[in-house]
Coordinates of C-alpha atoms in Angstrom, one line a residue:
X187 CA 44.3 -139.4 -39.7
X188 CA 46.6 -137.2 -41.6
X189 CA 44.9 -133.8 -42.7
X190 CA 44.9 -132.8 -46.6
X191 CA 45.0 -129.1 -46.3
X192 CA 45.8 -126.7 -48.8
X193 CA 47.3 -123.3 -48.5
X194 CA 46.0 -120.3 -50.8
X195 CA 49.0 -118.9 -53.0
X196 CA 47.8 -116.1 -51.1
X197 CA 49.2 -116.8 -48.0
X198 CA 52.5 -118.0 -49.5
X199 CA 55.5 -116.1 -49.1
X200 CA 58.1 -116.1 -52.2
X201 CA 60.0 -119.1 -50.2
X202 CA 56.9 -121.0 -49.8
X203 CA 55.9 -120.3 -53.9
X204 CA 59.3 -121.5 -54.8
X205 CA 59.3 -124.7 -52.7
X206 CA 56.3 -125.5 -54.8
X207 CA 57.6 -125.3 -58.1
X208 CA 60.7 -127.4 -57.7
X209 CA 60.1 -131.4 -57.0
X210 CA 62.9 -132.9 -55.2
X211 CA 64.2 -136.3 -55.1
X212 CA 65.0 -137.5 -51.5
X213 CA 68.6 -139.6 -50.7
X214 CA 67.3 -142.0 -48.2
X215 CA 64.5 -144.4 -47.1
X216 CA 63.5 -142.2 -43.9
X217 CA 63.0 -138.5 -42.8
X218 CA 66.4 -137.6 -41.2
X219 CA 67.2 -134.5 -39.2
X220 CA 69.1 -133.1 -42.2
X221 CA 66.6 -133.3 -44.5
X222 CA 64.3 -132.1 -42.4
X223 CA 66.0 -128.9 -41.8
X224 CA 66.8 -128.9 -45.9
X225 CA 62.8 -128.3 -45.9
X226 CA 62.5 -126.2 -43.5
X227 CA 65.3 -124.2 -44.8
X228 CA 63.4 -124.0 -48.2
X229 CA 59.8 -124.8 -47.7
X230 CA 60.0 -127.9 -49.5
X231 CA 56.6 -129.1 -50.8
X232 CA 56.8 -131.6 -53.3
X233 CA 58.7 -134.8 -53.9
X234 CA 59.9 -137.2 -56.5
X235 CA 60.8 -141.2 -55.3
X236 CA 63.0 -143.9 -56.2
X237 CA 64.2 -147.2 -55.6
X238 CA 66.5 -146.2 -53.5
X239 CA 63.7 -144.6 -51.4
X240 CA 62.0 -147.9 -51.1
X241 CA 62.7 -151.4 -49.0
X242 CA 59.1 -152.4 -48.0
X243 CA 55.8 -151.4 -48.0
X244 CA 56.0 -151.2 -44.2
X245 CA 58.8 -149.1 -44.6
X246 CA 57.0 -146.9 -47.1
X247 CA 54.0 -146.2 -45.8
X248 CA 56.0 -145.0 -42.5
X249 CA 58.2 -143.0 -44.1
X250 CA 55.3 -141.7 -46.4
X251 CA 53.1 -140.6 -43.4
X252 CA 56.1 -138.5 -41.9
X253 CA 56.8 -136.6 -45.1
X254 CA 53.2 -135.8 -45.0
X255 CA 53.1 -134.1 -41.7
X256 CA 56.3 -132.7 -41.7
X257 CA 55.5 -131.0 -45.3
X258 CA 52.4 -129.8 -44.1
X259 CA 53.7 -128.1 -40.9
X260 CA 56.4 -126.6 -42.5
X261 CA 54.2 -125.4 -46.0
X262 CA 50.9 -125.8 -45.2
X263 CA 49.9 -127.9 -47.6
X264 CA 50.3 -131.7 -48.3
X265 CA 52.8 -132.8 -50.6
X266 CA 52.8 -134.1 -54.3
X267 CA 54.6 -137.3 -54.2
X268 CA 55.6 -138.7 -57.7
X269 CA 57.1 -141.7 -58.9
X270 CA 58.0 -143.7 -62.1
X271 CA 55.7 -146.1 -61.6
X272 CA 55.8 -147.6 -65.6
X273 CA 55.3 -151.1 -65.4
X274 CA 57.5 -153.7 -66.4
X275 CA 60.9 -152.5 -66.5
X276 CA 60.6 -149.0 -65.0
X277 CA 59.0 -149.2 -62.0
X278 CA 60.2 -148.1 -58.1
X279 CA 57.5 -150.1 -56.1
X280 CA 59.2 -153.7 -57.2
X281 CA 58.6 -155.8 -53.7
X282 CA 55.3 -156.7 -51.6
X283 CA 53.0 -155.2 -54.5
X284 CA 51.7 -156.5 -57.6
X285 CA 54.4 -156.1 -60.0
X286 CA 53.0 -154.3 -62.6
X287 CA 53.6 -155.4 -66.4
X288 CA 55.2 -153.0 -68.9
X289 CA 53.5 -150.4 -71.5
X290 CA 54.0 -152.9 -74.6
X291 CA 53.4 -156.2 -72.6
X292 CA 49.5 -154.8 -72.0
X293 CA 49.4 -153.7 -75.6
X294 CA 50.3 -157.3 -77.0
X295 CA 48.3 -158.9 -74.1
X296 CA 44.8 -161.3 -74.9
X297 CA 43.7 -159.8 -71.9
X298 CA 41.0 -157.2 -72.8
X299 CA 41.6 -153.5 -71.5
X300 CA 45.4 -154.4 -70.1
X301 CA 46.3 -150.7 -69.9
X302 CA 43.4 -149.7 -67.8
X303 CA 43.5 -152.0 -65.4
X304 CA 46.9 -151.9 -65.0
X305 CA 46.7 -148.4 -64.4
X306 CA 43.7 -149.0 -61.8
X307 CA 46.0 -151.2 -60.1
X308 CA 49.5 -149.3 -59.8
X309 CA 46.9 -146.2 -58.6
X310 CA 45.6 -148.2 -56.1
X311 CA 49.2 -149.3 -55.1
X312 CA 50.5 -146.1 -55.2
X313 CA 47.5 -144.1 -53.1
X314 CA 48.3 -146.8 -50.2
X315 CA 51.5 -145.7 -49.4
X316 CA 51.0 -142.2 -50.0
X317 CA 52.5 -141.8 -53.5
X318 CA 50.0 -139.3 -55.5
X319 CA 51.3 -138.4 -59.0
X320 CA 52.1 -141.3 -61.4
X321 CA 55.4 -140.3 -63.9
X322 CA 53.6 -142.6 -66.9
X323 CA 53.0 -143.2 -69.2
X324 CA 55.6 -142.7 -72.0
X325 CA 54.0 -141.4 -75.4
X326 CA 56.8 -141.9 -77.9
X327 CA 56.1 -143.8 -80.5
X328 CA 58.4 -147.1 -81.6
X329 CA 58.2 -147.7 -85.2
X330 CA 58.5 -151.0 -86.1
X331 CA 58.9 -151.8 -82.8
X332 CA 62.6 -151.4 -83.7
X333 CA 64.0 -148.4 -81.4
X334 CA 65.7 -149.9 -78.7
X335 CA 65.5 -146.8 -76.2
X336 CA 61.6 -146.5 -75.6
X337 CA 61.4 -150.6 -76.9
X338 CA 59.0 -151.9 -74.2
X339 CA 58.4 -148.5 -72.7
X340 CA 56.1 -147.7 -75.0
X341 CA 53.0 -148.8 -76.1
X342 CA 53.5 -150.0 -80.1
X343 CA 54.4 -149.1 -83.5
X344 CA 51.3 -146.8 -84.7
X345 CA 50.6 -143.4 -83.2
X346 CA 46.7 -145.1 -83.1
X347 CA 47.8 -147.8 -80.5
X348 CA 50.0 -145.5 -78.5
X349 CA 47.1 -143.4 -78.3
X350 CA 44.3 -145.8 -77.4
X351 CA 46.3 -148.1 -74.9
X352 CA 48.2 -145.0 -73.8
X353 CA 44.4 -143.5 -73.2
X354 CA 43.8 -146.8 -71.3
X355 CA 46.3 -146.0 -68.7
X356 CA 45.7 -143.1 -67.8
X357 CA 42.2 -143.2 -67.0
X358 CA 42.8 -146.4 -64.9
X359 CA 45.5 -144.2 -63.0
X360 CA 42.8 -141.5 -62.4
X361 CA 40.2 -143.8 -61.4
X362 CA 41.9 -145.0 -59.0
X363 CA 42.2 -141.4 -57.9
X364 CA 45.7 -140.8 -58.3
X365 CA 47.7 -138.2 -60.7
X366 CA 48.8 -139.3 -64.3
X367 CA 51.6 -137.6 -66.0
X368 CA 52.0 -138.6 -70.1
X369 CA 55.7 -137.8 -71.4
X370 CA 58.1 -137.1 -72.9
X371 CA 56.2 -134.0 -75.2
X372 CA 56.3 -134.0 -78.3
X373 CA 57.7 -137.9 -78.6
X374 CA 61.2 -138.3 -79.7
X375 CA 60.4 -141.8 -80.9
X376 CA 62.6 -141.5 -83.9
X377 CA 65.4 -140.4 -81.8
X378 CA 67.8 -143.2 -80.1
X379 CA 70.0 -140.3 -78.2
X380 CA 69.4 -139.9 -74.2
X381 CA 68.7 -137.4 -72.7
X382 CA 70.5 -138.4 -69.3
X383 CA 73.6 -138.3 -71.3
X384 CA 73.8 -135.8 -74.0
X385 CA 71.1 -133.0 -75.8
X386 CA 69.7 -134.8 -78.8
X387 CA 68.8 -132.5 -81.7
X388 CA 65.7 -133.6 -84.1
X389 CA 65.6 -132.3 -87.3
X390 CA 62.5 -133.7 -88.5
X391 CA 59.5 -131.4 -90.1
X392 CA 57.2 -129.3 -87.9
X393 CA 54.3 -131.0 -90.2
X394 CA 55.7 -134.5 -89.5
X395 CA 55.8 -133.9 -85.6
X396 CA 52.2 -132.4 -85.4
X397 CA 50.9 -135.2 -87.2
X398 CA 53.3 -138.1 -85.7
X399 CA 55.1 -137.6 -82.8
X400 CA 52.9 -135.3 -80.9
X401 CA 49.7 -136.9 -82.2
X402 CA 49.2 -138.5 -79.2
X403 CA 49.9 -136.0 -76.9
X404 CA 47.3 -133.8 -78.8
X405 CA 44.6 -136.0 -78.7
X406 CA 45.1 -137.0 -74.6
X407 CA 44.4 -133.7 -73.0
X408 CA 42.8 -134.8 -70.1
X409 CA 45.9 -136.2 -68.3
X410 CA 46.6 -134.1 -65.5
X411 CA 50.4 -133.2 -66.0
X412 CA 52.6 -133.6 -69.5
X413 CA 56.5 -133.9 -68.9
X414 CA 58.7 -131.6 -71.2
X415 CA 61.2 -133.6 -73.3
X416 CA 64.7 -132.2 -73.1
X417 CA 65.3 -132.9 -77.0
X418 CA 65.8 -130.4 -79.1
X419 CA 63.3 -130.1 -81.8
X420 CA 65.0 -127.4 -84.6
X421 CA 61.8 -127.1 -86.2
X422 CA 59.5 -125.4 -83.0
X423 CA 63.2 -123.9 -81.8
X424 CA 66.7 -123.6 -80.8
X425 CA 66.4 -124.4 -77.4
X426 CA 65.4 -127.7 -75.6
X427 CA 61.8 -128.2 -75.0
X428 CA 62.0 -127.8 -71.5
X429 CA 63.5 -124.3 -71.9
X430 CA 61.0 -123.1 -74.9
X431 CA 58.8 -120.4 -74.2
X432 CA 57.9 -120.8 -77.7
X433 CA 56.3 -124.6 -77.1
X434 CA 55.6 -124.8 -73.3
X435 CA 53.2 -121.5 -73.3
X436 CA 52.7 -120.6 -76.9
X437 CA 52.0 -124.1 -78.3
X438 CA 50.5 -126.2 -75.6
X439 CA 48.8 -123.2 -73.2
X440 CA 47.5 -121.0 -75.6
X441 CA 47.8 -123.0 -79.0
X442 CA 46.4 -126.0 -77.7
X443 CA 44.2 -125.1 -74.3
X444 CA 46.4 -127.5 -72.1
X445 CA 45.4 -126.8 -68.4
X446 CA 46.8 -129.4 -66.2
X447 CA 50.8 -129.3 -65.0
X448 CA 53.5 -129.0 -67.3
X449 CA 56.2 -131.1 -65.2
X450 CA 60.1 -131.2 -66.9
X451 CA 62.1 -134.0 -66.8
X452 CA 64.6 -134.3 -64.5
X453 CA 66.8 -131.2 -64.3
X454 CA 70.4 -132.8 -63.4
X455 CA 70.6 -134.6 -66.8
X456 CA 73.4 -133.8 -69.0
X457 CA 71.0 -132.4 -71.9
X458 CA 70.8 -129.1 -69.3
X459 CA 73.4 -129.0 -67.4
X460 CA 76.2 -129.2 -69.8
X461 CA 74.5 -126.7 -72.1
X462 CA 73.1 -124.2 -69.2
X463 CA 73.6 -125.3 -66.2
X464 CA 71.1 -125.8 -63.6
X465 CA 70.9 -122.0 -62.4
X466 CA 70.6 -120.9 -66.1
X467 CA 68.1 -124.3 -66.6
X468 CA 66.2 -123.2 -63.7
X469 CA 65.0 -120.2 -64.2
X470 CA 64.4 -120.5 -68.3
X471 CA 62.7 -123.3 -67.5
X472 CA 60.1 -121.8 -65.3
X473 CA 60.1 -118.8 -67.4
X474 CA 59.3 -121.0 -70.4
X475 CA 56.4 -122.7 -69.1
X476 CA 57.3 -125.5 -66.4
X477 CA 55.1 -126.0 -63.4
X478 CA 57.0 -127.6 -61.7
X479 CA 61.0 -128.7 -62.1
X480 CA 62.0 -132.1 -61.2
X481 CA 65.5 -132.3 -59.1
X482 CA 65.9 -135.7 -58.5
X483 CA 69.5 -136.9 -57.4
X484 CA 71.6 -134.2 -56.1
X485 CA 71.5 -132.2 -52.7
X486 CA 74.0 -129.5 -54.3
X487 CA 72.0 -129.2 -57.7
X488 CA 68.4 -129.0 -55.6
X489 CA 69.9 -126.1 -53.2
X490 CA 71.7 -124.2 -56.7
X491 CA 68.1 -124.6 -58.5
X492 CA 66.0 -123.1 -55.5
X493 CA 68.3 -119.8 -54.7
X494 CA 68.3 -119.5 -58.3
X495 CA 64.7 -119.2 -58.5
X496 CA 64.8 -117.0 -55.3
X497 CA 67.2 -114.9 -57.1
X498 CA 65.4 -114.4 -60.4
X499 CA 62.3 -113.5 -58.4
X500 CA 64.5 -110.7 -56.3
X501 CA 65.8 -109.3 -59.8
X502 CA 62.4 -109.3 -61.2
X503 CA 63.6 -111.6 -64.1
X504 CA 61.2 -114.2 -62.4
X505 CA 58.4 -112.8 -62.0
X506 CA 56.2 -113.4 -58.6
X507 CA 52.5 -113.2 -60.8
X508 CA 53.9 -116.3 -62.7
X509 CA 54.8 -118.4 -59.7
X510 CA 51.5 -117.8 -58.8
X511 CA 49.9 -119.2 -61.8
X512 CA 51.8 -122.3 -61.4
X513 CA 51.0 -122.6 -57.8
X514 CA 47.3 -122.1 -58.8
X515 CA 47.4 -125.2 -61.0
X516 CA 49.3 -127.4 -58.2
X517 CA 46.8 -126.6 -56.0
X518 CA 44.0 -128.1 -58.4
X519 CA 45.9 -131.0 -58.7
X520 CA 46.1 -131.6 -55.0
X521 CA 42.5 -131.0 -55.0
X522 CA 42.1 -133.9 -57.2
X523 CA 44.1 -135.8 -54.8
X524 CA 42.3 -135.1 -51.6
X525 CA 39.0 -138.1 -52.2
X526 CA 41.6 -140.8 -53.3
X527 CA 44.1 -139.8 -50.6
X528 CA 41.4 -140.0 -47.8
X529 CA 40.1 -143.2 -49.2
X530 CA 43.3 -145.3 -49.5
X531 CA 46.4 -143.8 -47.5
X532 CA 44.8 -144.9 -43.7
X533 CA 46.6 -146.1 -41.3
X534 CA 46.0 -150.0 -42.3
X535 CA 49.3 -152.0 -43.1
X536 CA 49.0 -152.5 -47.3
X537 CA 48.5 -156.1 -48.3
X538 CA 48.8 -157.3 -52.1
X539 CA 45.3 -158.2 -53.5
X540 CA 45.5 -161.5 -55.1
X541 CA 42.5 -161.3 -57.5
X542 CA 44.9 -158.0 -58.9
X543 CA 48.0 -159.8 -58.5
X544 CA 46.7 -163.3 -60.4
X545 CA 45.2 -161.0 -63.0
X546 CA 48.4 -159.1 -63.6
X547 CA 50.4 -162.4 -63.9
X548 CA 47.7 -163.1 -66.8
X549 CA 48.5 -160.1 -68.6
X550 CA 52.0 -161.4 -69.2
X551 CA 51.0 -165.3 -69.7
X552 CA 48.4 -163.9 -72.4
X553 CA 51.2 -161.2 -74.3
X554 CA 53.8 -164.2 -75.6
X555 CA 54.0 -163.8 -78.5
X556 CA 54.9 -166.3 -81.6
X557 CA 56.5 -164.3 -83.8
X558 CA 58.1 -166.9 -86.7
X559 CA 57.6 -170.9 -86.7
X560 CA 56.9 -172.9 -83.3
X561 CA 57.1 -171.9 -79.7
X562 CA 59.9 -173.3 -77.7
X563 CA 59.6 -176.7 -75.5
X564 CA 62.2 -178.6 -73.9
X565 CA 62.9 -182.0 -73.8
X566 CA 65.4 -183.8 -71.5
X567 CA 67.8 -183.4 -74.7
X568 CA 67.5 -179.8 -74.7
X569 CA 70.2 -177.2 -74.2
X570 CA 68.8 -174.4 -72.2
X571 CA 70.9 -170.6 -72.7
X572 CA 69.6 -167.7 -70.4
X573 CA 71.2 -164.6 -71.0
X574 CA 72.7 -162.3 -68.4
X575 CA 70.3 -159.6 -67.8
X576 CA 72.1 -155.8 -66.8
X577 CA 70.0 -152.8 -66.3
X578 CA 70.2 -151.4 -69.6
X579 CA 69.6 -147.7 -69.2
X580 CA 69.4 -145.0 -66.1
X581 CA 65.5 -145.2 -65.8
X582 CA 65.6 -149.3 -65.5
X583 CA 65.9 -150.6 -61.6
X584 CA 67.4 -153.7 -60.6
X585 CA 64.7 -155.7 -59.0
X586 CA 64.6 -158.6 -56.5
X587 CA 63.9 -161.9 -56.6
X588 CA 64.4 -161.3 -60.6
X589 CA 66.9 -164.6 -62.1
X590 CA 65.9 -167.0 -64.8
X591 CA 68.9 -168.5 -65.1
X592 CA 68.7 -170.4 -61.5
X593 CA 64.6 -170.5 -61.9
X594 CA 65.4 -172.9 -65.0
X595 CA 67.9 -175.0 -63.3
X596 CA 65.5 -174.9 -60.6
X597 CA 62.7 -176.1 -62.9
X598 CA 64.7 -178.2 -65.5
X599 CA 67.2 -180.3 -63.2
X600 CA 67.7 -182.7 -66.0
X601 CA 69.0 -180.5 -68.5
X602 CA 71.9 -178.5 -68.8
X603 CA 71.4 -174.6 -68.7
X604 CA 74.3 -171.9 -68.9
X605 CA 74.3 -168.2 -69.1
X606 CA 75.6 -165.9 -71.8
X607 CA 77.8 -163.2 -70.1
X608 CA 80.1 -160.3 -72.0
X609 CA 83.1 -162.1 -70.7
X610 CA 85.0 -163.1 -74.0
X611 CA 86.6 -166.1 -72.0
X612 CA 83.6 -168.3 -71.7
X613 CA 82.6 -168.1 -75.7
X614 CA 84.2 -170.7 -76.5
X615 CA 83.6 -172.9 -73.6
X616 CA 80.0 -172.2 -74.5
X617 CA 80.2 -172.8 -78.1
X618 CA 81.9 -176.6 -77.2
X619 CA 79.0 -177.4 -74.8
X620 CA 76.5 -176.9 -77.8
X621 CA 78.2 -179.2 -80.3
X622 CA 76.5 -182.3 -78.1
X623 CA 73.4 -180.4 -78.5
X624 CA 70.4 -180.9 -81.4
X625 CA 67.8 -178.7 -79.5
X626 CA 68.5 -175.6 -78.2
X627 CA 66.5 -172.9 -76.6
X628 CA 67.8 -169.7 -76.3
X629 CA 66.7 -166.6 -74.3
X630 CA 68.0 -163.2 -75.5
X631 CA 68.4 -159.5 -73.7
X632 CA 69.1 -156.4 -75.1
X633 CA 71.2 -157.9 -77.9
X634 CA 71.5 -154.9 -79.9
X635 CA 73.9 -153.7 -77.6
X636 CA 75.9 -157.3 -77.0
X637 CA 78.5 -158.7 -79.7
X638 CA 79.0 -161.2 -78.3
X639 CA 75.0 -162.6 -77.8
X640 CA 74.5 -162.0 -81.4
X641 CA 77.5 -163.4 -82.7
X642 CA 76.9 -166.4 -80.3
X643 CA 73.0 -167.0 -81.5
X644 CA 73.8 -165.8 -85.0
X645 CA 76.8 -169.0 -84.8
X646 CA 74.1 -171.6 -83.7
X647 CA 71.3 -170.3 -86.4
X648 CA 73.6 -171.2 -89.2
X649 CA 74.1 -174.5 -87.8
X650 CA 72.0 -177.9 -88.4
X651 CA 71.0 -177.9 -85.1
X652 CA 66.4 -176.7 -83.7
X653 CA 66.9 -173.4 -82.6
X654 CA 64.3 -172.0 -80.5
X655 CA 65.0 -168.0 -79.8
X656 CA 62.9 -166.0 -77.3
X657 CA 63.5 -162.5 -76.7
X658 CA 62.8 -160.9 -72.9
X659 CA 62.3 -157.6 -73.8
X660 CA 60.5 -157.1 -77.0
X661 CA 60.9 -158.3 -80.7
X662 CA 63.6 -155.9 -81.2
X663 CA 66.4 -158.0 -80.4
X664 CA 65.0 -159.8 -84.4
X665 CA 66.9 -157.2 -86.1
X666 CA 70.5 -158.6 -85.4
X667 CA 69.7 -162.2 -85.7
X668 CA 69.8 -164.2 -89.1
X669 CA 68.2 -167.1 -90.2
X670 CA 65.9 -167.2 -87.6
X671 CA 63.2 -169.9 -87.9
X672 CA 61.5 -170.5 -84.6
X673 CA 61.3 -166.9 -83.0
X674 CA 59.0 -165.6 -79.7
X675 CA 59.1 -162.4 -77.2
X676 CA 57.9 -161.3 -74.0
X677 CA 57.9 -157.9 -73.3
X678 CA 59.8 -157.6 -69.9
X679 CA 62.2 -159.3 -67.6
X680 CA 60.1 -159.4 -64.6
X681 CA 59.2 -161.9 -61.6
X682 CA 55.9 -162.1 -64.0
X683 CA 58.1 -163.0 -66.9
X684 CA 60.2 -165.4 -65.3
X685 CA 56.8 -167.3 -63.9
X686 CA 55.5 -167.4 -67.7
X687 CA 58.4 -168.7 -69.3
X688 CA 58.7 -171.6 -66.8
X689 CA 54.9 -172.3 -67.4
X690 CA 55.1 -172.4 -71.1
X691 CA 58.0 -174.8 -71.0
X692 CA 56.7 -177.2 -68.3
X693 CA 52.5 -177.0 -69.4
X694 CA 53.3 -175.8 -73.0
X695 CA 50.8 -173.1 -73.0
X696 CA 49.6 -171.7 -76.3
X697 CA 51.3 -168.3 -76.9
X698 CA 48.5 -165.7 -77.2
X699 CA 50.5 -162.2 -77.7
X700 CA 50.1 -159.9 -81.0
X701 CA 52.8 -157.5 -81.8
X702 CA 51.5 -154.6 -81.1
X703 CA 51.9 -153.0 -85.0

């Protein structure tokens, strides 16, 4: 029985206070001898997980119950463990769990209170292998359902639905008696720069971001951590988010009355490092107002962070009262923990609950949406065209078991079915096979960002021929189409997804999604 102990920032020397204010992202799927001495060497106490981390639940749960000793013998305290665990798209935990669905596929879902119990659920998941503090959900706001960066990561078009699905979540995450963590404050929903790969700059009115962007950050306070957005927002100041004093403890501590963690997004991203540096980053960012700094990828980058923070403390430009604070308010988190942990994290093997896992396939069934004309069906005269799905951005996994295109040749032997890929070459190849075709159901990915998809679909929807085009993540693939007449979405390309869209075409279930507008 592992013990949940909690050591008093009392007791903690300046090492100990440090190694609880950086999160760090671990390179392997074990506890090895070099990592061990890494938190020993630094008093390690909290970590941040990926898929790289992950193989099994088995495997998990092993690894998971190691940390946890060897955390609490080195720091006295049990660790925060914290993971993206979004749904849909975004998640770590992809393999002998119920597959979550995504933020926008529960908004546009029949299924009554799809955010909660979805939340309930990845909890649950997550307290049985001994992950704590859910990264989700995502509070930007995607007007018109039109911004292709938060696109299915979000929850809809209207700061009320973010809000009230958003709301959903996060009380089904804290039911379960896990951690939930809303980001990225204050919403950079009109923004489609990333943050992995460059600072983006909003110049949009303070009036229009207290009453949009942040609206529903301000009105879901009782989540128990908020992650800093590195944008920079010109109108609260000139530094990122994550590094403004001005936002982190003016605004949202003493402004607003926000209590729980203040967590920043990951630290190695290009919006630091090529404008500060993760030395620089570090410490402005704790002065600012972060609890606690996320370090996700890089050994170098955690060890730089850490004696940094050591070495602002020494100067007295870091000063050993704040640490304290922050400390304080990690502790009450892992107070929270302590019920949920005992209740769920034993020693039994996890096995997926099927009632949760059947409901969660219903959640996607139930969010297809009909967005123009008919739905698609197939006949043994139909051309099938699956695209060729890529991981689209740096938060996105790859997942297993995840291929439509050899599901519907699986499912559809008597029809021909190809795959759109980038490769210029095989344009025209496809383009001949559809001339013997009438009927013709398409499946689209992420074609804002292909030339060749659209110009391939945008080809076939001037043509004489039934076009049927369903888009796999979200409607927002409608934007560089014409002439669409028969048009349909899910909201995820997921094991889920791939078991509705075989369904619909072989039983020709009624599509019972909404756009969530």
């Amino acid at each position: 029985m592992l013990n949940y102990k909690i050591k008093s920032v009392d007791e903690m020397t300046i090492d100990e206070l440090i190694g609880q204010v950086i999160m760090v992202g671990l390179p392997t799927t074990y506890l090895d001898d070099e990592y061990k001495k890494f938190i020993d060497d630094y008093k390690i106490g909290n970590y941040i997980l990926f898929s790289r981390n992950y193989k099994n639940t088995h495997q998990m749960k092993k690894f998971m119950m190691e940390l946890y000793e060897y955390t609490l013998n080195i720091t006295g305290s049990f660790p925060l463990v914290s993971i993206d665990q979004e749904g849909g798209m975004v998640v770590r935990l992809f393999k002998d769990v119920t597959f979550p669905a995504s933020p926008l596929t529960t908004s546009a879902t029949s299924v009554s209170n799809a955010p909660y119990k979805t939340g309930l659920i990845i909890g649950k998941d997550m307290l049985s292998l001994g992950i704590n503090l859910n990264l989700a959900p995502c509070l930007e706001i995607n007007e018109d359902l039109s911004n292709p960066l938060v696109n299915v990561r979000g929850y809809g078009a209207t700061k009320e639905i973010v809000l009230k699905n958003a709301t959903e979540f996060v009380h089904g995450v804290q039911q379960s008696g896990a951690l939930s963590c809303t980001k990225h404050f204050p919403g950079a929903g009109s923004s489609t720069r990333d943050s992995h790969l460059e600072l983006p700059i909003i110049n949009e009115p303070k009036e229009n971001l207290l009453n949009y962007n942040m609206y529903p950050f301000l009105h879901l306070l009782d989540t128990d951590a908020i992650m800093s957005s590195h944008c920079l927002y010109s109108a609260f100041d000139d530094v990122p988010i994550t590094l403004s004093k001005k936002v982190l403890t003016d605004m949202i501590r003493k402004e607003i009355g926000y209590e729980g963690l203040i967590i920043s997004d990951g630290m190695e991203m290009k919006a630091i490092t090529d404008h500060y540096g993760i030395e620089r980053g570090t410490v402005m960012a704790l002065n600012a107002g972060c609890d606690i700094l996320l370090l996700c990828h890089d050994y170098d980058e955690q060890k730089r962070s850490l004696e940094s923070a050591k070495q602002a403390v020494l100067s007295g430009e870091l000063s050993i009262d704040l640490l304290k604070e922050k400390v304080v308010r990690i502790n009450k988190a892992k107070e929270k923990l302590q019920k949920g942990l005992s209740k769920y994290f034993t020693e039994l093997d996890y096995e997926v609950n099927i009632n949760e896992h059947n409901l969660m396939q219903e959640i996607v069934d139930n969010s297809y949406t009909l967005i123009k004309g008919n739905a698609p069906y197939v006949t043994d005269n139909t051309l099938i065209i699956s695209s060729n799905v890529r991981v689209a951005s740096i938060v996105e996994d790859e997942f297993d078991e995840r291929n439509l295109t050899k599901q519907l040749i699986k499912n559809f032997p008597n029809n021909k079915v190809i795959e759109l890929s980038k490769n210029k070459s095989v344009i025209n190849e496809i383009m001949d096979i559809t001339k013997d075709y009438k009927h013709i159901v398409i499946y689209s990915y992420d074609a804002y960002n292909d030339e060749l998809q659209q110009k391939v679909i945008n080809d076939l929807l001037v043509s004489d021929k039934e076009i049927y085009v369903i888009s796999l993540k979200g409607p927002t693939d409608q934007n560089y189409f014409n002439n669409l007449k028969n048009y349909s979405c899910l909201y995820e390309y997921t094991p889920n997804s791939i078991r509705t869209i075989i369904k619909q075409l072989k039983e020709n279930i009624k599509l019972n999604g909404r756009l969530p507008k």
